[in-house]
Coordinates of C-alpha atoms in Angstrom, one line a residue:
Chain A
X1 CA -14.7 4.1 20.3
X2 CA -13.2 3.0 17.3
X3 CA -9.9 1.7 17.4
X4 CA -7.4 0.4 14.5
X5 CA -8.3 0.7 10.8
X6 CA -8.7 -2.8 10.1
X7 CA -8.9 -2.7 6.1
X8 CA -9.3 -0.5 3.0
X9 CA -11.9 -2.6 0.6
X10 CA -11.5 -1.5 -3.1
X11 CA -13.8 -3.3 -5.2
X12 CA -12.0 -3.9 -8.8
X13 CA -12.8 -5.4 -12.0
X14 CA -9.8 -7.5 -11.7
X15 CA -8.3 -8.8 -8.7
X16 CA -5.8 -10.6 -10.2
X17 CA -4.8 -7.6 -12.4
X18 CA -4.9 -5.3 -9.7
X19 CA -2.7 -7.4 -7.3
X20 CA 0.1 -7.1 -10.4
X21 CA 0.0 -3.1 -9.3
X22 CA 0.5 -4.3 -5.9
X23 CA 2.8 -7.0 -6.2
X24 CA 5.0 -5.9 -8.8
X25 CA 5.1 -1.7 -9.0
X26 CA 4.6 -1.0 -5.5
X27 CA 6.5 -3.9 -4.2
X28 CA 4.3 -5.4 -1.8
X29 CA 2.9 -8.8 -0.7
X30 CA 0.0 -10.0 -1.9
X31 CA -1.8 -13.3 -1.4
X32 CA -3.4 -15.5 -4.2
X33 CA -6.9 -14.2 -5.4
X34 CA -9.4 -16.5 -2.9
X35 CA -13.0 -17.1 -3.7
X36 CA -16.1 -15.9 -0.6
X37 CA -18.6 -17.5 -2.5
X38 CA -20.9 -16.7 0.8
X39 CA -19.9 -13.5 0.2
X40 CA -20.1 -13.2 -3.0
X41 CA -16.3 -12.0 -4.0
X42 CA -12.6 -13.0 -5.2
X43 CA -10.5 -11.6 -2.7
X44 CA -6.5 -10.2 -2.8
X45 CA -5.2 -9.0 0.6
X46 CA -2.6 -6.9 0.0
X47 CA -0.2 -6.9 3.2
X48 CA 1.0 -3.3 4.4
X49 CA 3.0 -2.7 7.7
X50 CA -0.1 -0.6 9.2
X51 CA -3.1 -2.2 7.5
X52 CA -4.2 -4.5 4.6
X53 CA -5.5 -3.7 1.6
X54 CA -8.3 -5.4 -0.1
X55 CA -9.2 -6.0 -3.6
X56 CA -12.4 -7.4 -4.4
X57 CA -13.8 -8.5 -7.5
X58 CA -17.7 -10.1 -8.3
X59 CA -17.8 -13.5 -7.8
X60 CA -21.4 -14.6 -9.6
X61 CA -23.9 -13.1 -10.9
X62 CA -25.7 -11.9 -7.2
X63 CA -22.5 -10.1 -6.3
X64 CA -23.4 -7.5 -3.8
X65 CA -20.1 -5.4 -5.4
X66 CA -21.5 -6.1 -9.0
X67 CA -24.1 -3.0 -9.5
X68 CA -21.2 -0.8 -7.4
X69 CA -18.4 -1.9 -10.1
X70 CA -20.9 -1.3 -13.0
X71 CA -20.9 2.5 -11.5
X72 CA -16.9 2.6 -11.3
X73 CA -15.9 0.2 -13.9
X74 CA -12.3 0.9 -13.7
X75 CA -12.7 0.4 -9.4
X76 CA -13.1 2.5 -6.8
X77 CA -12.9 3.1 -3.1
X78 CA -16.0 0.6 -1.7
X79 CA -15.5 0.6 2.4
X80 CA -13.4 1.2 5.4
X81 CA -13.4 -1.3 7.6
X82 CA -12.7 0.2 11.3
X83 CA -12.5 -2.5 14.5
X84 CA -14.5 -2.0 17.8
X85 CA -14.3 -3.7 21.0
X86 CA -18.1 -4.8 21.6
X87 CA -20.1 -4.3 18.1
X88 CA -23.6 -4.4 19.8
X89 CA -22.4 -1.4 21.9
X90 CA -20.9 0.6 19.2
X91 CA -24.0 0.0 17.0
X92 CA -25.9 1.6 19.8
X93 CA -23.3 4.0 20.6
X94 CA -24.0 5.8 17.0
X95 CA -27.8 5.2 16.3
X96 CA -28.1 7.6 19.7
X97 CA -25.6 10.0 17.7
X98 CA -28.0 10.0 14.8
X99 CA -25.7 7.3 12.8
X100 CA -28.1 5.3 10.4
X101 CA -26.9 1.6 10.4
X102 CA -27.7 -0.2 7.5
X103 CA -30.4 -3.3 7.4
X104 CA -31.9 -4.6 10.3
X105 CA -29.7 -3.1 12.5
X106 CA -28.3 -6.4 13.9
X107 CA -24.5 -7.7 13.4
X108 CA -23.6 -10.2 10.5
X109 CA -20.8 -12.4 10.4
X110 CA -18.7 -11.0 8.1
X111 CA -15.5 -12.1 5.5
X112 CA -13.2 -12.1 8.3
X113 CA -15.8 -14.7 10.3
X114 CA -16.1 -11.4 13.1
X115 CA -19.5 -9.8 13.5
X116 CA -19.8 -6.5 11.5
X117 CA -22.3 -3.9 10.7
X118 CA -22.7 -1.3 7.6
X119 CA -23.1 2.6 8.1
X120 CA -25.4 4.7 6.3
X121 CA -23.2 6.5 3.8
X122 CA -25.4 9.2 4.0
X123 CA -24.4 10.1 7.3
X124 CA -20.8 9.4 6.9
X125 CA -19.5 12.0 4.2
X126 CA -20.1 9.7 1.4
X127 CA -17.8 6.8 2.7
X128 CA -19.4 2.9 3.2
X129 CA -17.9 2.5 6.7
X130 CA -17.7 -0.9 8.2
X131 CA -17.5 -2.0 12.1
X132 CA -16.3 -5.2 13.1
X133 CA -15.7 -6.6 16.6
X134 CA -12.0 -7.2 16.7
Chain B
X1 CA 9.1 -0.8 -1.9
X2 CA 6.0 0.9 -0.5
X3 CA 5.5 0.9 3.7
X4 CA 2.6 2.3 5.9
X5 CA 0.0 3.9 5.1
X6 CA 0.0 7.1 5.7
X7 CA -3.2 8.2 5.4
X8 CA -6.7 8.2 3.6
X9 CA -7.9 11.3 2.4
X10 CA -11.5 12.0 1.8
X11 CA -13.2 15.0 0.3
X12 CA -15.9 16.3 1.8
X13 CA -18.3 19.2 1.2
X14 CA -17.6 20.7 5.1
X15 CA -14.8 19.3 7.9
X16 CA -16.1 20.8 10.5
X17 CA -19.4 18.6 9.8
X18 CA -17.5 15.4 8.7
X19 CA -15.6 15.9 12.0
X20 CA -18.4 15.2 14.0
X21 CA -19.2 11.9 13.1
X22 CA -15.9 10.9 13.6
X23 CA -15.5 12.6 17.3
X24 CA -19.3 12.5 18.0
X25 CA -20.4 9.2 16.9
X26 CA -17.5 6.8 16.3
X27 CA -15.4 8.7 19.3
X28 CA -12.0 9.4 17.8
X29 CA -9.5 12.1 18.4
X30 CA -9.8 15.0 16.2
X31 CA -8.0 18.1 15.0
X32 CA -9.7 21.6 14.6
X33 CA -9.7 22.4 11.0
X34 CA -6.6 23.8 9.3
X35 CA -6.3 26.2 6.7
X36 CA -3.7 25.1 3.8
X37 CA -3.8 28.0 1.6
X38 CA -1.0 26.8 -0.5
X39 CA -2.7 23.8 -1.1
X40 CA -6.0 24.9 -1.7
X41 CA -7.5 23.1 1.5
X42 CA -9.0 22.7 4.7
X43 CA -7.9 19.9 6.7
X44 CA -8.9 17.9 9.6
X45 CA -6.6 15.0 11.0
X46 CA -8.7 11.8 12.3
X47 CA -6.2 10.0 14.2
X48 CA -6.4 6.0 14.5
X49 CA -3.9 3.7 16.4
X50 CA -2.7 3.1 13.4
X51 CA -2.6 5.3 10.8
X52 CA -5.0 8.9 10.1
X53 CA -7.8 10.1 7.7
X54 CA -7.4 13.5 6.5
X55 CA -10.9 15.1 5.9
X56 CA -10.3 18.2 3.5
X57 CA -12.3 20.8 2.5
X58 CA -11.6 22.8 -0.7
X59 CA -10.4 26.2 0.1
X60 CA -10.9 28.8 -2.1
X61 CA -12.2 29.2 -6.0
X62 CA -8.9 27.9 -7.7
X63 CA -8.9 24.4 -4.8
X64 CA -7.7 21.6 -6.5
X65 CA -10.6 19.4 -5.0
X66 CA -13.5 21.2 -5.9
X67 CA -14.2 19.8 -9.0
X68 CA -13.5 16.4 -7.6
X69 CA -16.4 17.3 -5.1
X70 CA -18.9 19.1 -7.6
X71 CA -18.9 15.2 -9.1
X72 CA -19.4 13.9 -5.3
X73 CA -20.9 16.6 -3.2
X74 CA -21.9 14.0 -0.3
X75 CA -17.9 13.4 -0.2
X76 CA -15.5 10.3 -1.1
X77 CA -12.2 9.2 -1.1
X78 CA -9.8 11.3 -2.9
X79 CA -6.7 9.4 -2.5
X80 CA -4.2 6.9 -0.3
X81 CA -1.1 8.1 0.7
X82 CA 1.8 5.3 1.0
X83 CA 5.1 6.1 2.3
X84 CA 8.6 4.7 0.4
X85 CA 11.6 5.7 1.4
X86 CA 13.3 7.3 -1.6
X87 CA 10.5 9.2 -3.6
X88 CA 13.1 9.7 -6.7
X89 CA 13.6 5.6 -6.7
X90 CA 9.8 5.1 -6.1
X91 CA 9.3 7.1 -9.4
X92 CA 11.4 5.4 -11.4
X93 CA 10.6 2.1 -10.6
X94 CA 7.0 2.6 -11.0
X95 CA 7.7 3.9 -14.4
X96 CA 10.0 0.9 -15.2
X97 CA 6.9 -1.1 -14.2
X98 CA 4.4 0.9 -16.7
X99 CA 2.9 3.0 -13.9
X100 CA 2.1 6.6 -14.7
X101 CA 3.0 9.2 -12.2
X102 CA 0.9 12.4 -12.8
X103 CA 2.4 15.9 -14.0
X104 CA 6.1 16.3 -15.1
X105 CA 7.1 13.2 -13.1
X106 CA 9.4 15.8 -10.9
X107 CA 8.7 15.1 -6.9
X108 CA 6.4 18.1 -5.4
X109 CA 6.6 19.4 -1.8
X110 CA 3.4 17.5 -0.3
X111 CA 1.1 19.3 2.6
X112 CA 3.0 17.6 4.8
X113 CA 6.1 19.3 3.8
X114 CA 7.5 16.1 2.6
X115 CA 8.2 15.1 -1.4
X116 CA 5.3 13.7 -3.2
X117 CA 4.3 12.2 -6.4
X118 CA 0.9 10.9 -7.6
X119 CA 0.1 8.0 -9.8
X120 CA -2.2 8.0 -12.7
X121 CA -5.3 6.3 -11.4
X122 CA -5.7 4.5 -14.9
X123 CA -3.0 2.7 -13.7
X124 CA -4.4 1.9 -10.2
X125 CA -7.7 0.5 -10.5
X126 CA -9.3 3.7 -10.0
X127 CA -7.5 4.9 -6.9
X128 CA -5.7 7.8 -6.9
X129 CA -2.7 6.7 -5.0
X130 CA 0.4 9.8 -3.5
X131 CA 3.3 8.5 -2.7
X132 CA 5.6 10.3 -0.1
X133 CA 8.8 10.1 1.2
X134 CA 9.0 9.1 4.8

């Protein structure tokens, strides 16, 4: 069902500090820091062959990342981000396999402007997974 | 200097269990469990379009992960694995750049019979990142 990984989300306390890690020990490109005030982050997308890379940092005080960062101040691993073909279907797809999907249940539009839905954690090994219709 | 990734490895408490949800309920291709005795773990290879998870399992009472997973017993990510194409080169420009590499700084044979260094993940905004030669 799911297809490509579409993103790793790593929440940091410093995007702009972490891009340096990126940019200038590992060699690879990064774009500028860009605000999601919707969302509620500064974002870095860090450009890999296979994938991207994103570093997120709080942006205001409501951040939905900032009560995670005050757990891993230093950052940590905060989702995968997988793509699916038809999100409504997948959704339904794993609450029939026992999947808990967080909130309501019903597909936001996320950061990339693509409907996405949240996974229960709890019933994926410990790992935030997100879905979003490619 | 880096290229794909290679992989994302997560920890988990049992693979045979974290397997499930990602042939069950989110419909991927999955291996059967492997034993690595020589590195202390069972793994399982979840292969995307794109690029693999490796769920592992400690394996025995000396497994280099299971104190990693007595500090996150539902699972989490234990480290991304980026591919460069001189290991040796990779090393020593990381090091020019200020960033750590973990142990003697000598290259290791990796599980995937490939050399391998890790980087301090003080240096890496809390990720552990392994770096292997392609």
């Amino acid at each position: 069902m799911i297809g490509r990984l579409n993103h790793v989300a790593i929440a940091v306390p410093d995007a702009a500090a972490a891009s340096m890690l990126y940019r200038d020990a590992l060699g690879v490109t990064v774009s500028a820091p860009i605000a999601l005030p919707e969302h509620g982050v500064h974002v870095v997308f860090v450009e890999l062959p296979n994938t991207r890379i994103e570093l997120i940092e709080p942006l205001g005080e409501n951040s939905p990342i900032a009560k995670f960062l005050g757990q891993h101040p230093q950052g940590a691993l905060h989702h995968l981000c997988f793509e699916v073909g038809d999100i409504a279907a997948a959704r339904d797809q794993l609450q029939r396999a026992g999947t808990r999907v967080l909130g309501e249940g019903e597909p936001k539009i996320g950061a990339h402007g693509k409907p996405v839905v949240f996974l229960n954690p709890k019933d994926c090994a410990g790992i935030l997974i997100e879905l979003e219709q490619a």
